[in-house]
mmCIF file of C-alpha atoms and ligand atoms in Angstrom:
data_model
loop_
_atom_site.group_PDB
_atom_site.id
_atom_site.type_symbol
_atom_site.label_atom_id
_atom_site.label_comp_id
_atom_site.label_asym_id
_atom_site.label_seq_id
_atom_site.Cartn_x
_atom_site.Cartn_y
_atom_site.Cartn_z
ATOM 1 C CA MET A 27 67.067 84.474 67.419
ATOM 2 C CA PRO A 28 69.639 83.052 69.859
ATOM 3 C CA ARG A 29 68.145 81.096 72.757
ATOM 4 C CA ILE A 30 71.393 81.117 74.679
ATOM 5 C CA ARG A 31 72.488 84.654 75.451
ATOM 6 C CA PRO A 32 75.707 85.156 77.457
ATOM 7 C CA ARG A 33 74.792 88.831 77.705
ATOM 8 C CA ARG A 34 72.082 87.977 80.265
ATOM 9 C CA ASN A 35 74.882 87.529 82.799
ATOM 10 C CA ARG A 36 76.146 91.018 82.013
ATOM 11 C CA LYS A 37 72.909 92.944 82.178
ATOM 12 C CA SER A 38 73.357 94.728 85.517
ATOM 13 C CA ALA A 39 76.175 95.609 87.846
ATOM 14 C CA ALA A 40 74.725 93.302 90.495
ATOM 15 C CA ILE A 41 74.636 90.308 88.143
ATOM 16 C CA ARG A 42 78.089 91.106 86.811
ATOM 17 C CA ASP A 43 79.361 91.170 90.397
ATOM 18 C CA LEU A 44 77.861 87.738 91.100
ATOM 19 C CA CYS A 45 79.340 86.287 87.932
ATOM 20 C CA ARG A 46 82.800 87.814 88.280
ATOM 21 C CA GLU A 47 85.432 85.067 88.333
ATOM 22 C CA THR A 48 88.462 87.023 89.511
ATOM 23 C CA ARG A 49 88.718 89.834 91.999
ATOM 24 C CA LEU A 50 91.456 92.219 92.887
ATOM 25 C CA SER A 51 91.686 93.521 96.414
ATOM 26 C CA VAL A 52 94.127 95.479 98.499
ATOM 27 C CA GLN A 53 95.052 92.239 100.302
ATOM 28 C CA ASP A 54 96.587 90.986 97.040
ATOM 29 C CA LEU A 55 99.203 93.746 96.882
ATOM 30 C CA VAL A 56 102.819 94.001 97.986
ATOM 31 C CA TYR A 57 104.353 97.480 97.745
ATOM 32 C CA PRO A 58 108.022 97.673 96.591
ATOM 33 C CA LEU A 59 109.875 100.729 97.918
ATOM 34 C CA PHE A 60 113.217 102.211 96.919
ATOM 35 C CA ILE A 61 115.309 103.515 99.794
ATOM 36 C CA HIS A 62 118.642 105.218 100.449
ATOM 37 C CA ALA A 63 120.576 106.414 103.494
ATOM 38 C CA ASP A 64 120.432 110.167 102.693
ATOM 39 C CA PRO A 65 117.971 112.072 104.847
ATOM 40 C CA GLU A 66 116.285 113.669 101.809
ATOM 41 C CA ASP A 67 113.689 111.846 99.715
ATOM 42 C CA GLN A 68 114.568 111.815 96.026
ATOM 43 C CA PRO A 69 112.010 111.826 93.192
ATOM 44 C CA LEU A 70 113.122 109.201 90.648
ATOM 45 C CA GLU A 71 113.969 110.406 87.173
ATOM 46 C CA SER A 72 113.714 106.946 85.648
ATOM 47 C CA LEU A 73 110.361 106.229 87.331
ATOM 48 C CA PRO A 74 107.953 109.168 87.226
ATOM 49 C CA ASN A 75 105.743 109.581 90.315
ATOM 50 C CA LEU A 76 107.962 107.275 92.378
ATOM 51 C CA THR A 77 110.407 108.342 95.071
ATOM 52 C CA ARG A 78 113.522 106.916 96.639
ATOM 53 C CA TRP A 79 112.849 107.397 100.316
ATOM 54 C CA GLY A 80 115.172 108.531 103.062
ATOM 55 C CA PRO A 81 114.776 106.951 106.525
ATOM 56 C CA ARG A 82 112.063 109.337 107.647
ATOM 57 C CA GLY A 83 110.231 109.436 104.341
ATOM 58 C CA LEU A 84 110.140 105.635 104.333
ATOM 59 C CA LEU A 85 108.308 105.493 107.667
ATOM 60 C CA GLU A 86 105.824 108.139 106.505
ATOM 61 C CA GLU A 87 105.192 106.471 103.144
ATOM 62 C CA VAL A 88 104.733 103.045 104.729
ATOM 63 C CA GLY A 89 102.351 104.648 107.224
ATOM 64 C CA ARG A 90 100.270 105.979 104.313
ATOM 65 C CA ALA A 91 100.325 102.540 102.667
ATOM 66 C CA VAL A 92 99.219 100.847 105.885
ATOM 67 C CA ASP A 93 96.375 103.362 106.203
ATOM 68 C CA LEU A 94 95.277 102.335 102.700
ATOM 69 C CA GLY A 95 95.105 98.713 103.843
ATOM 70 C CA ILE A 96 98.366 97.491 102.294
ATOM 71 C CA GLY A 97 99.722 94.639 104.420
ATOM 72 C CA ALA A 98 103.108 93.898 102.871
ATOM 73 C CA VAL A 99 106.118 95.802 101.545
ATOM 74 C CA VAL A 100 109.471 94.920 99.990
ATOM 75 C CA LEU A 101 112.560 97.133 100.185
ATOM 76 C CA PHE A 102 115.199 97.834 97.516
ATOM 77 C CA PRO A 103 118.308 99.788 98.572
ATOM 78 C CA LYS A 104 120.485 102.240 96.686
ATOM 79 C CA ILE A 105 123.942 101.758 98.127
ATOM 80 C CA ALA A 106 126.683 104.413 98.038
ATOM 81 C CA GLU A 107 129.348 103.640 95.444
ATOM 82 C CA SER A 108 131.994 103.618 98.218
ATOM 83 C CA LYS A 109 130.225 100.655 99.881
ATOM 84 C CA LYS A 110 130.054 98.508 96.750
ATOM 85 C CA SER A 111 132.619 95.777 96.178
ATOM 86 C CA SER A 112 133.197 92.868 93.831
ATOM 87 C CA ASP A 113 131.979 90.359 96.449
ATOM 88 C CA GLY A 114 129.016 92.517 97.531
ATOM 89 C CA ARG A 115 129.885 92.047 101.191
ATOM 90 C CA GLU A 116 127.843 95.110 102.236
ATOM 91 C CA ALA A 117 124.806 92.865 101.609
ATOM 92 C CA ALA A 118 125.688 91.041 104.833
ATOM 93 C CA ASN A 119 126.428 94.106 106.978
ATOM 94 C CA PRO A 120 124.178 93.844 110.054
ATOM 95 C CA ASP A 121 124.143 97.652 110.299
ATOM 96 C CA GLY A 122 123.528 98.183 106.589
ATOM 97 C CA LEU A 123 120.649 100.139 105.100
ATOM 98 C CA ILE A 124 118.263 97.170 104.762
ATOM 99 C CA PRO A 125 118.614 95.696 108.271
ATOM 100 C CA THR A 126 118.453 99.176 109.821
ATOM 101 C CA SER A 127 115.290 100.000 107.871
ATOM 102 C CA LEU A 128 113.741 96.628 108.709
ATOM 103 C CA ARG A 129 114.271 97.181 112.427
ATOM 104 C CA ARG A 130 112.606 100.612 112.228
ATOM 105 C CA LEU A 131 109.649 99.290 110.241
ATOM 106 C CA ARG A 132 109.253 96.280 112.518
ATOM 107 C CA GLU A 133 109.077 98.568 115.523
ATOM 108 C CA ALA A 134 106.683 101.077 113.949
ATOM 109 C CA PHE A 135 104.401 98.538 112.214
ATOM 110 C CA PRO A 136 104.404 95.264 114.172
ATOM 111 C CA ASP A 137 101.754 93.634 111.945
ATOM 112 C CA LEU A 138 103.210 94.645 108.590
ATOM 113 C CA CYS A 139 104.606 91.782 106.500
ATOM 114 C CA LEU A 140 108.210 92.598 105.568
ATOM 115 C CA PHE A 141 109.580 91.033 102.373
ATOM 116 C CA THR A 142 113.276 91.385 101.559
ATOM 117 C CA ASP A 143 115.164 90.932 98.322
ATOM 118 C CA VAL A 144 118.162 88.617 98.346
ATOM 119 C CA ALA A 145 120.686 89.251 95.553
ATOM 120 C CA LEU A 146 123.975 91.109 95.305
ATOM 121 C CA ASP A 147 123.298 93.603 92.518
ATOM 122 C CA PRO A 148 122.732 96.746 94.641
ATOM 123 C CA TYR A 149 125.972 95.952 96.522
ATOM 124 C CA SER A 150 128.105 94.726 93.638
ATOM 125 C CA SER A 151 130.667 97.016 92.019
ATOM 126 C CA ASP A 152 130.008 94.939 88.890
ATOM 127 C CA GLY A 153 126.234 95.390 89.031
ATOM 128 C CA HIS A 154 125.630 91.642 88.962
ATOM 129 C CA ASP A 155 123.432 89.517 91.206
ATOM 130 C CA GLY A 156 126.386 87.239 91.893
ATOM 131 C CA ILE A 157 130.159 87.381 92.278
ATOM 132 C CA VAL A 158 132.009 87.889 88.997
ATOM 133 C CA ALA A 159 135.140 85.823 88.289
ATOM 134 C CA PRO A 160 138.102 87.464 86.509
ATOM 135 C CA ASP A 161 137.009 85.789 83.268
ATOM 136 C CA GLY A 162 133.530 87.313 83.576
ATOM 137 C CA ARG A 163 131.653 84.185 84.713
ATOM 138 C CA ILE A 164 129.168 84.549 87.574
ATOM 139 C CA LEU A 165 130.272 82.230 90.387
ATOM 140 C CA ASN A 166 127.291 80.237 91.633
ATOM 141 C CA ASP A 167 128.368 78.504 94.831
ATOM 142 C CA GLU A 168 130.531 81.352 96.168
ATOM 143 C CA THR A 169 127.566 83.679 95.595
ATOM 144 C CA VAL A 170 125.151 81.393 97.439
ATOM 145 C CA GLU A 171 127.373 81.619 100.531
ATOM 146 C CA VAL A 172 127.037 85.415 100.585
ATOM 147 C CA LEU A 173 123.296 85.172 99.882
ATOM 148 C CA CYS A 174 122.889 82.960 102.952
ATOM 149 C CA ARG A 175 124.641 85.541 105.119
ATOM 150 C CA GLN A 176 122.485 88.278 103.576
ATOM 151 C CA ALA A 177 119.305 86.296 104.316
ATOM 152 C CA LEU A 178 120.364 85.693 107.929
ATOM 153 C CA ILE A 179 121.043 89.387 108.509
ATOM 154 C CA GLN A 180 117.585 90.166 107.133
ATOM 155 C CA ALA A 181 115.937 87.515 109.315
ATOM 156 C CA HIS A 182 117.726 88.846 112.412
ATOM 157 C CA ALA A 183 116.463 92.345 111.557
ATOM 158 C CA GLY A 184 112.835 91.224 111.387
ATOM 159 C CA ALA A 185 112.115 90.049 107.824
ATOM 160 C CA ASP A 186 109.049 87.808 107.487
ATOM 161 C CA VAL A 187 109.628 86.629 103.927
ATOM 162 C CA ILE A 188 113.029 86.312 102.265
ATOM 163 C CA ALA A 189 112.762 86.634 98.488
ATOM 164 C CA PRO A 190 115.864 85.528 96.566
ATOM 165 C CA SER A 191 115.828 87.233 93.147
ATOM 166 C CA ASP A 192 119.353 86.238 92.106
ATOM 167 C CA MET A 193 118.589 83.034 90.121
ATOM 168 C CA MET A 194 121.648 81.148 91.417
ATOM 169 C CA ASP A 195 121.202 77.369 91.503
ATOM 170 C CA GLY A 196 120.546 75.761 94.873
ATOM 171 C CA ARG A 197 120.025 78.971 96.788
ATOM 172 C CA VAL A 198 116.597 78.114 98.183
ATOM 173 C CA GLU A 199 117.894 74.947 99.818
ATOM 174 C CA ALA A 200 120.981 76.725 101.143
ATOM 175 C CA ILE A 201 119.034 79.692 102.524
ATOM 176 C CA ARG A 202 116.475 77.335 104.139
ATOM 177 C CA SER A 203 119.260 75.451 105.918
ATOM 178 C CA ALA A 204 120.958 78.656 107.013
ATOM 179 C CA LEU A 205 117.702 80.057 108.417
ATOM 180 C CA ASP A 206 116.783 76.824 110.197
ATOM 181 C CA GLY A 207 120.301 76.573 111.602
ATOM 182 C CA GLU A 208 119.855 79.885 113.423
ATOM 183 C CA GLY A 209 116.334 79.279 114.685
ATOM 184 C CA PHE A 210 114.453 81.103 111.925
ATOM 185 C CA GLU A 211 112.193 78.152 111.046
ATOM 186 C CA GLU A 212 109.274 80.538 110.752
ATOM 187 C CA VAL A 213 110.843 82.883 108.238
ATOM 188 C CA SER A 214 109.404 82.132 104.784
ATOM 189 C CA ILE A 215 111.138 81.937 101.439
ATOM 190 C CA CYS A 216 109.418 83.408 98.381
ATOM 191 C CA SER A 217 111.573 82.247 95.497
ATOM 192 C CA TYR A 218 111.875 84.148 92.250
ATOM 193 C CA THR A 219 111.294 80.883 90.434
ATOM 194 C CA ALA A 220 110.940 82.148 86.890
ATOM 195 C CA LYS A 221 112.835 85.404 86.597
ATOM 196 C CA TYR A 222 113.503 86.287 82.989
ATOM 197 C CA ALA A 223 116.419 88.250 81.523
ATOM 198 C CA SER A 224 114.087 91.122 80.704
ATOM 199 C CA ALA A 225 114.514 94.576 79.218
ATOM 200 C CA PHE A 226 111.606 95.643 81.428
ATOM 201 C CA TYR A 227 113.995 96.000 84.416
ATOM 202 C CA GLY A 228 115.742 99.036 82.884
ATOM 203 C CA PRO A 229 114.101 101.771 85.002
ATOM 204 C CA PHE A 230 114.680 99.803 88.248
ATOM 205 C CA ARG A 231 118.391 99.631 87.544
ATOM 206 C CA GLY A 232 118.330 103.399 86.977
ATOM 207 C CA ALA A 233 116.640 103.915 90.350
ATOM 208 C CA LEU A 234 119.285 101.906 92.211
ATOM 209 C CA ASP A 235 122.267 102.580 89.948
ATOM 210 C CA SER A 236 122.560 98.783 89.731
ATOM 211 C CA ALA A 237 122.890 98.077 86.004
ATOM 212 C CA PRO A 238 125.584 95.520 85.098
ATOM 213 C CA ARG A 239 128.840 97.362 84.385
ATOM 214 C CA GLY A 240 129.838 94.629 81.960
ATOM 215 C CA GLY A 241 128.013 91.840 80.156
ATOM 216 C CA ASP A 242 124.388 90.957 80.824
ATOM 217 C CA LYS A 243 122.386 88.697 83.132
ATOM 218 C CA LYS A 244 121.596 85.988 80.595
ATOM 219 C CA SER A 245 123.788 83.343 82.236
ATOM 220 C CA TYR A 246 121.538 83.317 85.305
ATOM 221 C CA GLN A 247 118.179 84.918 84.445
ATOM 222 C CA MET A 248 115.939 82.875 82.141
ATOM 223 C CA ASP A 249 115.626 83.149 78.381
ATOM 224 C CA PRO A 250 112.367 84.968 77.503
ATOM 225 C CA GLY A 251 111.600 82.233 74.982
ATOM 226 C CA ASN A 252 111.403 79.488 77.590
ATOM 227 C CA ALA A 253 108.322 78.101 79.329
ATOM 228 C CA ARG A 254 109.192 74.437 80.049
ATOM 229 C CA GLU A 255 112.273 75.629 81.862
ATOM 230 C CA ALA A 256 110.037 77.536 84.303
ATOM 231 C CA LEU A 257 108.454 74.204 85.284
ATOM 232 C CA ARG A 258 111.915 72.782 85.894
ATOM 233 C CA GLU A 259 112.795 75.715 88.148
ATOM 234 C CA LEU A 260 109.465 75.243 89.927
ATOM 235 C CA ALA A 261 110.153 71.569 90.621
ATOM 236 C CA LEU A 262 113.536 72.481 92.094
ATOM 237 C CA ASP A 263 112.193 75.301 94.253
ATOM 238 C CA GLU A 264 109.451 73.051 95.617
ATOM 239 C CA ALA A 265 111.955 70.309 96.397
ATOM 240 C CA GLU A 266 114.327 72.827 98.003
ATOM 241 C CA GLY A 267 111.596 74.087 100.324
ATOM 242 C CA ALA A 268 110.264 77.338 98.872
ATOM 243 C CA ASP A 269 107.074 78.515 100.605
ATOM 244 C CA MET A 270 105.943 80.748 97.735
ATOM 245 C CA VAL A 271 107.012 81.057 94.105
ATOM 246 C CA LEU A 272 107.184 84.116 91.889
ATOM 247 C CA VAL A 273 107.134 84.985 88.186
ATOM 248 C CA LYS A 274 108.808 88.147 86.934
ATOM 249 C CA PRO A 275 108.013 90.228 84.908
ATOM 250 C CA ALA A 276 104.246 89.736 85.037
ATOM 251 C CA GLY A 277 102.371 91.258 82.087
ATOM 252 C CA PRO A 278 104.488 89.834 79.243
ATOM 253 C CA TYR A 279 104.649 86.428 81.028
ATOM 254 C CA LEU A 280 101.007 85.681 81.818
ATOM 255 C CA ASP A 281 101.283 82.269 80.143
ATOM 256 C CA ILE A 282 104.053 81.356 82.598
ATOM 257 C CA LEU A 283 101.857 82.378 85.513
ATOM 258 C CA ARG A 284 99.089 80.179 84.144
ATOM 259 C CA GLU A 285 101.416 77.190 83.732
ATOM 260 C CA LEU A 286 102.851 77.536 87.217
ATOM 261 C CA ARG A 287 99.352 77.990 88.647
ATOM 262 C CA GLN A 288 98.364 74.643 87.168
ATOM 263 C CA ALA A 289 101.551 72.928 88.292
ATOM 264 C CA THR A 290 101.814 73.992 91.938
ATOM 265 C CA THR A 291 99.715 74.222 95.059
ATOM 266 C CA LEU A 292 102.078 76.827 96.532
ATOM 267 C CA PRO A 293 101.033 80.475 96.695
ATOM 268 C CA LEU A 294 102.017 82.119 93.422
ATOM 269 C CA ALA A 295 103.254 85.691 93.172
ATOM 270 C CA ALA A 296 103.889 87.980 90.211
ATOM 271 C CA TYR A 297 106.060 91.088 89.980
ATOM 272 C CA GLN A 298 104.732 93.878 87.785
ATOM 273 C CA VAL A 299 108.168 95.366 87.167
ATOM 274 C CA SER A 300 109.490 98.866 86.622
ATOM 275 C CA GLY A 301 109.255 98.776 82.814
ATOM 276 C CA GLU A 302 105.635 97.657 82.951
ATOM 277 C CA TYR A 303 104.921 100.516 85.344
ATOM 278 C CA LEU A 304 106.791 102.986 83.139
ATOM 279 C CA ALA A 305 104.995 101.915 79.963
ATOM 280 C CA LEU A 306 101.620 102.561 81.589
ATOM 281 C CA GLU A 307 102.804 105.824 83.172
ATOM 282 C CA ALA A 308 104.129 107.111 79.847
ATOM 283 C CA ALA A 309 100.930 106.246 77.998
ATOM 284 C CA ALA A 310 98.836 107.836 80.734
ATOM 285 C CA ALA A 311 101.006 110.965 80.924
ATOM 286 C CA SER A 312 100.572 111.532 77.191
ATOM 287 C CA GLY A 313 96.823 111.175 77.574
ATOM 288 C CA TRP A 314 96.797 108.043 75.406
ATOM 289 C CA LEU A 315 95.441 105.697 78.065
ATOM 290 C CA ASP A 316 93.180 106.118 81.075
ATOM 291 C CA ARG A 317 95.646 105.599 83.914
ATOM 292 C CA GLU A 318 93.319 104.370 86.643
ATOM 293 C CA ALA A 319 91.449 102.000 84.349
ATOM 294 C CA VAL A 320 94.549 100.401 82.824
ATOM 295 C CA VAL A 321 96.281 100.038 86.179
ATOM 296 C CA LEU A 322 93.380 98.061 87.622
ATOM 297 C CA GLU A 323 92.917 96.049 84.424
ATOM 298 C CA SER A 324 96.616 95.151 84.235
ATOM 299 C CA LEU A 325 96.543 93.920 87.839
ATOM 300 C CA LEU A 326 93.289 92.013 87.374
ATOM 301 C CA GLY A 327 94.768 90.297 84.313
ATOM 302 C CA ILE A 328 97.750 89.153 86.383
ATOM 303 C CA ARG A 329 95.372 87.753 89.016
ATOM 304 C CA ARG A 330 93.245 86.046 86.339
ATOM 305 C CA ALA A 331 96.341 84.355 84.902
ATOM 306 C CA GLY A 332 96.856 82.733 88.303
ATOM 307 C CA ALA A 333 98.760 85.024 90.662
ATOM 308 C CA ASP A 334 97.628 85.034 94.287
ATOM 309 C CA PHE A 335 99.453 88.268 95.009
ATOM 310 C CA ILE A 336 101.273 90.962 93.077
ATOM 311 C CA LEU A 337 104.319 93.110 93.757
ATOM 312 C CA THR A 338 103.492 96.420 92.120
ATOM 313 C CA TYR A 339 104.593 100.046 92.305
ATOM 314 C CA TYR A 340 100.912 100.816 91.788
ATOM 315 C CA ALA A 341 100.006 99.324 95.178
ATOM 316 C CA PRO A 342 99.017 102.662 96.789
ATOM 317 C CA LEU A 343 97.096 103.882 93.718
ATOM 318 C CA ALA A 344 95.306 100.552 93.306
ATOM 319 C CA ALA A 345 94.551 100.418 97.035
ATOM 320 C CA SER A 346 92.971 103.860 96.964
ATOM 321 C CA LEU A 347 90.969 103.023 93.812
ATOM 322 C CA LEU A 348 89.730 99.757 95.334
ATOM 323 C CA SER A 349 88.610 101.269 98.640
HETATM 324 C C1 PBG B 408 117.757 92.255 91.036
HETATM 325 C C2 PBG B 408 116.374 92.738 90.860
HETATM 326 C C3 PBG B 408 115.916 93.384 89.705
HETATM 327 C C4 PBG B 408 114.584 93.709 89.941
HETATM 328 C C5 PBG B 408 114.257 93.266 91.218
HETATM 329 N N1 PBG B 408 115.380 92.632 91.776
HETATM 330 C C6 PBG B 408 116.613 93.808 88.490
HETATM 331 C C7 PBG B 408 117.519 92.922 87.782
HETATM 332 O O1 PBG B 408 117.451 91.703 87.872
HETATM 333 O O2 PBG B 408 118.364 93.491 87.096
HETATM 334 C C8 PBG B 408 113.748 94.437 88.949
HETATM 335 C C9 PBG B 408 112.459 94.965 89.404
HETATM 336 C C10 PBG B 408 111.868 95.955 88.488
HETATM 337 O O3 PBG B 408 112.303 96.152 87.336
HETATM 338 O O4 PBG B 408 110.907 96.585 88.932
HETATM 339 N N2 PBG B 408 118.017 91.275 91.902
#
């Protein structure tokens, strides 16, 4: 007979609660929202049960999220084709969709934490996160200049946390200097430190019509086979002044989260991306998996691997299940 019995610590809900090592709560969630300028909300074909919100729908949906206890959101814009260009200059339009939406949200929800995405892909007629040279290369330093202008516009419009997802070299340092230069010392930078060139972004690109029109993103996003390289990116982001660091996607990269957790004292974020969402939605819709159970388990697993907070399209569902 065994004398040592790990099952003793599992024998009642109360004991299991005391012994639980990792918890998931609504405070851990950031809600990503797709938006557009049209007045009508648009259900997303590529992402079942998600909507691209018009200006009014956005305020209503964020209101519902706030009522569920969600404290942070991040916005992703679908830009009209006529406003896209090869240098993505619409990204730095002070009256563009993102700054306008930020100002409205800031006014309606003064305590809400507003994250913004910094990258050119929604604004680029090439569908790339950076400026494309005639020979197809993605121009790093020219892109960083536009990213700095984009970040400043977002800060002026009320962003709390600027999150560069473009993977250009040196952008954290450059954005920090640009922000400090205009008096935005208190605006944070959450760097996409380890963003992989992942097939799990497919449905997101469908939602924003932002897929690359030529080539792929492998010359700037990381190779899915690489882990040491994530530590190198982390060292750079720390040195450049990032306030928070992020791993993306989340579920297939839990080992990276664990490594970064051990290597940094900074808050660590994870992005459960569109393809992860879609895989769970598809399995649930077919009746193959129990939706509510797998959603919470997938998020708990990301927390257990080391994430402090999670960007997830499941934020409202998880919030309502956790309350
Ligand atoms: C682009 C960006 C992407 C996502 C967030 N920001 C896509 C990409 O790199 O092509 C993907 C998020 C998701 O799939 O949910 N800067």
